[in-house]
Short mmCIF file of C-alpha atoms in Angstrom, two decimals:
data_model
loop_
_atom_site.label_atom_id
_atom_site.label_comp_id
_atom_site.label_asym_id
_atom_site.label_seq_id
_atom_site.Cartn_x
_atom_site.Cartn_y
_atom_site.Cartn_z
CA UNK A 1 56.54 186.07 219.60
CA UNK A 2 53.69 186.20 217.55
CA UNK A 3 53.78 183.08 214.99
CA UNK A 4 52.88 186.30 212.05
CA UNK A 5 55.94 188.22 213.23
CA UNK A 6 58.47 184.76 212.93
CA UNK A 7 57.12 184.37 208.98
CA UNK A 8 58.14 187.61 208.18
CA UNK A 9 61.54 187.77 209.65
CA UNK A 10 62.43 183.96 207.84
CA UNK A 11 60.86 185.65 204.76
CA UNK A 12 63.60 188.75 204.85
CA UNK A 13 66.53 186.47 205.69
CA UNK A 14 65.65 184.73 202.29
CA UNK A 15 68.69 184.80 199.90
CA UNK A 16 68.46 184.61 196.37
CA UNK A 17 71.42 183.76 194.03
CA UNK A 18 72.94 186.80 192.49
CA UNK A 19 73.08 186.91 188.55
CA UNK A 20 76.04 187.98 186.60
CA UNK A 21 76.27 191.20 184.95
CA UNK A 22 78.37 190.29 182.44
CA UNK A 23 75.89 189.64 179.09
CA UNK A 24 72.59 189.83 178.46
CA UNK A 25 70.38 188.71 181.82
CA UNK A 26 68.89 185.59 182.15
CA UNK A 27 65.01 184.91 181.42
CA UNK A 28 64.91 183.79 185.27
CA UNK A 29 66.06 186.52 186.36
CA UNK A 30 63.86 188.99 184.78
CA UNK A 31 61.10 186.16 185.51
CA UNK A 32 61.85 187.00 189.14
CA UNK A 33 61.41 190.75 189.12
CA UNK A 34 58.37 190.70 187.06
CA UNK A 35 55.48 191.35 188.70
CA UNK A 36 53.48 187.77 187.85
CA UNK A 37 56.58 186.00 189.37
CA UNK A 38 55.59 186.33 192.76
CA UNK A 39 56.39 184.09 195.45
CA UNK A 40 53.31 182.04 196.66
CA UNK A 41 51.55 183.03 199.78
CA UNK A 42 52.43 180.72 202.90
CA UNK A 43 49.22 179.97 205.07
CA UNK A 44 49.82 180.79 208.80
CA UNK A 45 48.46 177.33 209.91
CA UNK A 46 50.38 175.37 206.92
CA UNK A 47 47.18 174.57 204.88
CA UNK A 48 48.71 174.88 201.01
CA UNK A 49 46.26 176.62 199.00
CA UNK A 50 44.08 174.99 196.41
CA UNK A 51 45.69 174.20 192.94
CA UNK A 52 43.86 173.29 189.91
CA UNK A 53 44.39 170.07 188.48
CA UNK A 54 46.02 169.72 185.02
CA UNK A 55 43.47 168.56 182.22
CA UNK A 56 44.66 165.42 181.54
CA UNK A 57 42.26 165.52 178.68
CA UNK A 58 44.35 168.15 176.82
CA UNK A 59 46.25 167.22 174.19
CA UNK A 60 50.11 166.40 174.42
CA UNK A 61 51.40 169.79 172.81
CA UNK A 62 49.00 171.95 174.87
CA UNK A 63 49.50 170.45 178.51
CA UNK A 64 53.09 171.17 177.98
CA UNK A 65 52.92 174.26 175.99
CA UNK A 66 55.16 172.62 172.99
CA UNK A 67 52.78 174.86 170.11
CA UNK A 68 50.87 173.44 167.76
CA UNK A 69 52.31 170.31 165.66
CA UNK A 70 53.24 171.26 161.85
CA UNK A 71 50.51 170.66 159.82
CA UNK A 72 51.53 168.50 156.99
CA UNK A 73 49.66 168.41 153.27
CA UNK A 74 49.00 164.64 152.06
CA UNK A 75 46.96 163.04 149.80
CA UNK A 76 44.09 160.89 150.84
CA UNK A 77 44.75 157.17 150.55
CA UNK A 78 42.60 155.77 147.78
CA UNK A 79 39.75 153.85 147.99
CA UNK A 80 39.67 149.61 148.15
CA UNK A 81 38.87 148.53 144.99
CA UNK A 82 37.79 144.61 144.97
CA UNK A 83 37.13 142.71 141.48
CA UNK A 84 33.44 142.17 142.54
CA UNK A 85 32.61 145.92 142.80
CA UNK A 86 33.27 145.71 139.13
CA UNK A 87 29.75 146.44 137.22
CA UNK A 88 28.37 145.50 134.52
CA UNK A 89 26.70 146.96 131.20
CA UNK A 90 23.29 146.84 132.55
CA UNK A 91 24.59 147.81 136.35
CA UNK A 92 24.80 144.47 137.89
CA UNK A 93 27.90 143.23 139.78
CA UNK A 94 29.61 140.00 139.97
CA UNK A 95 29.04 139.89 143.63
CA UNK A 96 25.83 139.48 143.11
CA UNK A 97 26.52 136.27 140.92
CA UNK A 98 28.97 135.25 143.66
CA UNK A 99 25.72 135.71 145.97
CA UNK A 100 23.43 134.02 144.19
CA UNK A 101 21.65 131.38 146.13
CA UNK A 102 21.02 128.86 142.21
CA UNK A 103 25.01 128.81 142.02
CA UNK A 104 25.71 128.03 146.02
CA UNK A 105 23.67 125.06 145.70
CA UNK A 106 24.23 123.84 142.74
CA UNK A 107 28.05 123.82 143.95
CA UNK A 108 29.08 127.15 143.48
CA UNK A 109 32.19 128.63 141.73
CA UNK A 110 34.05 124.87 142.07
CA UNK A 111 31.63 123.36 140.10
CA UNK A 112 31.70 126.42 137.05
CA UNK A 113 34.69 126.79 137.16
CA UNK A 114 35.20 122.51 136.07
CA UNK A 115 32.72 122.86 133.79
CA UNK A 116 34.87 125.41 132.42
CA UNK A 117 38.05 123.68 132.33
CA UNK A 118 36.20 120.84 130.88
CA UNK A 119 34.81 122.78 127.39
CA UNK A 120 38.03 124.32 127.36
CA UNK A 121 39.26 121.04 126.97
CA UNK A 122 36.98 119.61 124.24
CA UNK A 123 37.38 122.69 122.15
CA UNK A 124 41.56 122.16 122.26
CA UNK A 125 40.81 118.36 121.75
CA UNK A 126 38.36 119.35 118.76
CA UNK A 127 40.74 121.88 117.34
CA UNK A 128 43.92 119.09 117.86
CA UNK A 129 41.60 116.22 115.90
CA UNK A 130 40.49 118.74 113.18
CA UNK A 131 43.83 119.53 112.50
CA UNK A 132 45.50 116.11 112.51
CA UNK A 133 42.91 114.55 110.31
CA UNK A 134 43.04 117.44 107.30
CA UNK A 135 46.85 117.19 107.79
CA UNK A 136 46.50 113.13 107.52
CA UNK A 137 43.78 113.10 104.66
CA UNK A 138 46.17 115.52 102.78
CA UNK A 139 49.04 113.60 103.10
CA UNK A 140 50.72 110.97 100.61
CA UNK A 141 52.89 108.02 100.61
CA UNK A 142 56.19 108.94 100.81
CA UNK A 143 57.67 108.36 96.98
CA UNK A 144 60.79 106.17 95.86
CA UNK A 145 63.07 108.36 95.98
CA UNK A 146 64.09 107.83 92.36
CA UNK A 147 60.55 108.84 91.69
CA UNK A 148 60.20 111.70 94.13
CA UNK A 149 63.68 113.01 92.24
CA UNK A 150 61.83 112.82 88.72
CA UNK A 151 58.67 114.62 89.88
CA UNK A 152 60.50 117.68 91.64
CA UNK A 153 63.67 117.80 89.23
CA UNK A 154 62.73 117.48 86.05
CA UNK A 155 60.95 119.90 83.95
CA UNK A 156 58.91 117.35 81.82
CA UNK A 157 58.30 115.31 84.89
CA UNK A 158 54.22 115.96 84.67
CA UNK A 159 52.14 116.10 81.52
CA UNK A 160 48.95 114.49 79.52
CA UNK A 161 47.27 111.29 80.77
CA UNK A 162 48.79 108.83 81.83
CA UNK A 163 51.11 110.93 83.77
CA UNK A 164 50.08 111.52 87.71
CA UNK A 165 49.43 110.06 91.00
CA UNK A 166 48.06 107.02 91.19
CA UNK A 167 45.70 104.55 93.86
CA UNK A 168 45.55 100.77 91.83
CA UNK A 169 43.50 98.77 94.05
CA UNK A 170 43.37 95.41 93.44
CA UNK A 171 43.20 91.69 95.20
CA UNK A 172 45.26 88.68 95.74
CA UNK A 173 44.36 86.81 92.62
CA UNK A 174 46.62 83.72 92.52
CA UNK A 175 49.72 82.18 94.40
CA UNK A 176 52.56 79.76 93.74
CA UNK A 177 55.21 78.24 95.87
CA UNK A 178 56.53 75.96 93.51
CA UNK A 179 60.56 77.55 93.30
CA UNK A 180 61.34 76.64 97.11
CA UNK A 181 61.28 73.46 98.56
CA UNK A 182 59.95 75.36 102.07
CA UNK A 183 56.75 76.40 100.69
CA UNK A 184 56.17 78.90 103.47
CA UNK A 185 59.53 81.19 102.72
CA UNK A 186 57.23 82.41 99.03
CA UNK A 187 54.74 84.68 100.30
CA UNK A 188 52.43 87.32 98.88
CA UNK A 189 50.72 90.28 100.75
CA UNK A 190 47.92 90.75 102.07
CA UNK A 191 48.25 86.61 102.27
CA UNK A 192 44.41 85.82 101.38
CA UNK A 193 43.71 85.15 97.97
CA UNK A 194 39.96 86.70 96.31
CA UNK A 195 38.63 82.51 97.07
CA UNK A 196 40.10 82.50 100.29
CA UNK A 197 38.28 85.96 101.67
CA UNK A 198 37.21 88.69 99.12
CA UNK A 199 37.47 91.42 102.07
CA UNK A 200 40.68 90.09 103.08
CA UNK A 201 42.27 90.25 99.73
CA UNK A 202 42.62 93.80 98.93
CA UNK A 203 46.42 95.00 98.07
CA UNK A 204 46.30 98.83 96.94
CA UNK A 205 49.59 100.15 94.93
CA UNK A 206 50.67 103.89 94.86
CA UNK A 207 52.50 104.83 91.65
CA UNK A 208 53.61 108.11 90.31
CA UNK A 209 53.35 108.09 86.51
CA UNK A 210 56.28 111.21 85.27
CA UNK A 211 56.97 112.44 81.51
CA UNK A 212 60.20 112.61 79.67
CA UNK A 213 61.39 113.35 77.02
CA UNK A 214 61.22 109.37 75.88
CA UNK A 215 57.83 108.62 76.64
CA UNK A 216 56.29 108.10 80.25
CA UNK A 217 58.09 105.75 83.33
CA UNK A 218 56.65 104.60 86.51
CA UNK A 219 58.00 104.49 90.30
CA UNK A 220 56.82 102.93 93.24
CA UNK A 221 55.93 104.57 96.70
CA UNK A 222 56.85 102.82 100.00
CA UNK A 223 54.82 100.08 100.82
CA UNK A 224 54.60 96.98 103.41
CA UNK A 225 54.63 94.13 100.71
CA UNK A 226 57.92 95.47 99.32
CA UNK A 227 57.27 95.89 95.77
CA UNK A 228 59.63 98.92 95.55
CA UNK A 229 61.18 99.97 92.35
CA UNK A 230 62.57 103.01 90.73
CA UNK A 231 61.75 105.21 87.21
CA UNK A 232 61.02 102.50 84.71
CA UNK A 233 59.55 103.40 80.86
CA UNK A 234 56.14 102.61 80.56
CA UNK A 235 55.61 100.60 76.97
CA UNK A 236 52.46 101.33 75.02
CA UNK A 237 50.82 97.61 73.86
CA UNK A 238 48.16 96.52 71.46
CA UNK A 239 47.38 100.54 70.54
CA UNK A 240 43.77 101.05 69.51
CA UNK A 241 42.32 97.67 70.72
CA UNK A 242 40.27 97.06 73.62
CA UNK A 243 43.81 95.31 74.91
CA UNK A 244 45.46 98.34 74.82
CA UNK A 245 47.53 99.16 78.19
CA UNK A 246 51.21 101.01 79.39
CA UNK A 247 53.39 97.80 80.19
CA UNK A 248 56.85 97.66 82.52
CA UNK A 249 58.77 94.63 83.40
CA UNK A 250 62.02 95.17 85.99
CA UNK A 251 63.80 93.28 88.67
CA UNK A 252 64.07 93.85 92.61
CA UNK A 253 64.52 92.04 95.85
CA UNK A 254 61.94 90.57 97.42
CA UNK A 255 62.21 90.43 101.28
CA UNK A 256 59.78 87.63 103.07
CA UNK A 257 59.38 86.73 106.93
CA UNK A 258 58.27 83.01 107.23
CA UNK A 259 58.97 83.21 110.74
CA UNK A 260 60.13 84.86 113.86
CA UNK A 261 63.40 86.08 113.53
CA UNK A 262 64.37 84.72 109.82
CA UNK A 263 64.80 86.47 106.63
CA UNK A 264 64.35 84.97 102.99
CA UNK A 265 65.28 86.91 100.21
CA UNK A 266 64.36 86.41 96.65
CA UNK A 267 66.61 88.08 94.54
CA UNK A 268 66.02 88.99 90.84
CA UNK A 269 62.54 88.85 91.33
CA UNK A 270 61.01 89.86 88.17
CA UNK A 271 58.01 92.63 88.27
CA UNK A 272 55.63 92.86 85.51
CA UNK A 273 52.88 95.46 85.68
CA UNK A 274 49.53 96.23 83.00
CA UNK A 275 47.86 99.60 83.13
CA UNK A 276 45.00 99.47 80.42
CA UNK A 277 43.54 102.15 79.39
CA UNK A 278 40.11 101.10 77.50
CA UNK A 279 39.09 98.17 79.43
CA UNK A 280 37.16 98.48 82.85
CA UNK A 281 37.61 97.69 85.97
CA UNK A 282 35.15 94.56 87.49
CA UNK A 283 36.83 94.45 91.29
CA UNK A 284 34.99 96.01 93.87
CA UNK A 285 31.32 97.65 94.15
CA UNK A 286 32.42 100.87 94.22
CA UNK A 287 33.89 100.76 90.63
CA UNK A 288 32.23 102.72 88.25
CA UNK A 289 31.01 100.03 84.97
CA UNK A 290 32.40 103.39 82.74
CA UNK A 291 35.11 104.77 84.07
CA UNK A 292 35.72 108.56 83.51
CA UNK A 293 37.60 109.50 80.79
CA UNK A 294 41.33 110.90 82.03
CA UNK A 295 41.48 114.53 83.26
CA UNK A 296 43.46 115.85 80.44
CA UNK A 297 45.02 119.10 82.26
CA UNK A 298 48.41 118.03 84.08
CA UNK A 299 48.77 116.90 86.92
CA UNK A 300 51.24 118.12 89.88
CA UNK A 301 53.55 116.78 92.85
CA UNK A 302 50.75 118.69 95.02
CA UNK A 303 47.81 116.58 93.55
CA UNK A 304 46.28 113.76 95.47
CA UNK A 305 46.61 110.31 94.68
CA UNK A 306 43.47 109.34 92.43
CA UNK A 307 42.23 105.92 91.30
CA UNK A 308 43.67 104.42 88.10
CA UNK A 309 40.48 104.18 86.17
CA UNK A 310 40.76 101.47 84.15
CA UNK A 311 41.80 97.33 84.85
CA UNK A 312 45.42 96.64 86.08
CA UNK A 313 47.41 93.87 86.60
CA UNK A 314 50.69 93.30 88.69
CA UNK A 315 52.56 89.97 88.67
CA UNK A 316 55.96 88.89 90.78
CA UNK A 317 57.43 85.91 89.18
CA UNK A 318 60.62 83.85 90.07
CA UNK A 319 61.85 80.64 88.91
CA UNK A 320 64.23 78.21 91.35
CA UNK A 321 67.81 77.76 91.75
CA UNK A 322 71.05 77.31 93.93
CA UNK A 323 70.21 80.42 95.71
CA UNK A 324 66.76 80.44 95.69
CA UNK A 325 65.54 81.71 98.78
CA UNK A 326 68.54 82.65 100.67
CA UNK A 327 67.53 82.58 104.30
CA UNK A 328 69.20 84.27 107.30
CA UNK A 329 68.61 84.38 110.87
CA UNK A 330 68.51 88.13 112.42
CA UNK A 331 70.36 88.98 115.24
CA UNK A 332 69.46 93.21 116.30
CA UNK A 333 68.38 93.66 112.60
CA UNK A 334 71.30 92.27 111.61
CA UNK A 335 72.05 89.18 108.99
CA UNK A 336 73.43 86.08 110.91
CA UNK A 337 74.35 82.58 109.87
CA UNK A 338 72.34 81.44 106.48
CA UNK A 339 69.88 78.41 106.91
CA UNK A 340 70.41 76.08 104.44
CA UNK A 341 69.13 72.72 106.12
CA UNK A 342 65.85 71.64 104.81
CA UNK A 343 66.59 73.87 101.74
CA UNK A 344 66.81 71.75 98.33
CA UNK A 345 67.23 73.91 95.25
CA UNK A 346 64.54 73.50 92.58
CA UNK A 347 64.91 73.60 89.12
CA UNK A 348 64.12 77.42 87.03
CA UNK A 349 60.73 75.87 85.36
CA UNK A 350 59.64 75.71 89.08
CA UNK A 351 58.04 79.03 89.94
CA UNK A 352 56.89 81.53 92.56
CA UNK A 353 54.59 84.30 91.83
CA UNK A 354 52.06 86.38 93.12
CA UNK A 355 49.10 87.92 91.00
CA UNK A 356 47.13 91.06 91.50
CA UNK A 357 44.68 92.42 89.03
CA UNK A 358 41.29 94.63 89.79
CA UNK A 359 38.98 92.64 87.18
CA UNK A 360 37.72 88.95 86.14
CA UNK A 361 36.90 88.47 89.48
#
């Protein structure tokens, strides 16, 4: 039988599934019937006919015919911004300062950058010092604290001359040792007489001078020879002579160290101090031969402390005794046992005394 004749009766013994009637027919099925749903041609010797080759180059959606992908509204991303884009005034960029061939060898942004850090530095430091020394030159001595309570407290407490603040600087003048029978447990600051070393002689006093309503007193500030006292009245002597002065006299404690780790304490020391008011000053170059006269306007707790302008003198005085010096050894700042061998008590003609003045010298 002719091989054309056997295709055609295998192509009408074909069977093709049946569809349902029941509902709406399938897309296959109509698929079928249409006309462009025609079975392929079979080639009598059983060469397959050519097929074109899918694009492989086609995009995803297209080479399976999925339709085009949404299309989706976004905003651009912005553009990198970098600190050395940044431009200047006249239109030049850092980057071109990073660039620049005088910084890279001279040791580029390291070495600006320390030089940096370094007159950062000095202007704190200068700013720190500036501060600390017009804080320190305006400071004072801190004040008795009878005194301090009579210049804030009381309403008279400042007034004509001689009331104020007040720098006496004087020297060493003299020294006895005669009321203990251990010479060294009497001693006097700055321990160098004006014959022993003129430089090394200076003591300076800070007193504040207040006004009352009975005349002027005088108090003491802090200081490392221990001369502290509270308000004492100030005495007016020899008025209208060239002698004429403000003179106290009072009694305190005086505290020596004549070696490590003893105390000797001079009770009852007396304290006798001259302010003159006429007669000049001789100590020290920087003296003036005529002092000013007195500022006559009032002065204030906020004032500084100024020079007494005329002579002073300031005398500690004590005469011997039973318990003159009582001495202690300190244990953690603390009084211990009292040292009494090698102590003989001398007789109340014998004295101890220390004199300071700022003239005769």
């Amino acid at each position: 039988m002719p091989s054309n004749l056997v295709a055609s009766r295998d192509f009408v013994n074909l069977h093709f599934p049946r569809h349902s009637n029941n509902g709406s027919k399938r897309s296959g099925a109509s698929s079928i019937h249409s006309p462009s749903a025609r079975l392929s041609i079979i080639a009598e010797d059983g060469d397959l006919p050519h097929m074109p080759l899918k694009a492989h180059h086609r995009p995803f959606h297209r080479r399976w015919n999925l339709g085009d992908p949404p299309r989706i509204n976004f905003e651009p991303s912005p553009p990198k911004y970098s600190v050395w884009d940044a431009t200047g005034p006249k239109g030049e960029k850092l980057s071109d300062v990073r660039n620049n061939k005088h910084i890279a060898r001279r040791g580029g942004w390291k070495r600006i950058c320390l030089i940096a850090s370094l007159v950062t530095a000095l202007i704190v430091g200068l700013a720190v010092g500036l501060t600390y020394g017009l804080r320190k030159k305006h400071s004072k001595p801190p004040i008795w604290p009878q005194a301090a309570e009579n210049a804030t407290s009381s309403s008279n407490s400042t007034g004509p001359f001689p009331a104020g603040f007040y720098t006496l600087t004087t020297f060493l003048d003299t020294v006895r040792t005669d009321c203990s029978s251990q010479t060294q447990d009497w001693s006097c600051y700055p321990y160098h007489t004006y014959n022993e070393s003129a430089a090394q002689a200076t003591a300076n006093f800070t007193w504040v001078i207040t006004q009352s309503k009975d005349g002027f007193s005088v108090s003491s500030t802090n200081n490392p020879w221990s001369i502290n006292f509270g308000d004492t009245p100030l005495t007016m002597v020899d008025p209208g002579t060239n002698d004429e002065r403000y003179q106290f006299n009072t009694s305190l404690n005086k505290k020596t160290i004549p070696s490590i780790g003893v105390n000797c304490f001079f009770n009852n020391t007396n304290l006798e101090g001259n302010l003159y008011t006429k007669r000049a000053p001789t100590y020290l170059s920087s003296s003036p031969a005529n002092p000013p006269a007195p500022n006559p306007s009032s002065p204030t707790a906020s004032d500084d402390f100024r020079p007494w302008p005329y002579a002073v003198e300031v005398r500690q005085t004590i005469g011997g005794g039973q318990t003159v010096p009582e001495c202690f050894r300190i244990q953690a700042d603390q009084k211990g046992d009292r040292i009494t061998n090698g102590i003989t008590p001398r007789p109340a003609s014998s004295i101890c005394s220390c004199d300071y003045k700022n003239f005769g010298s």
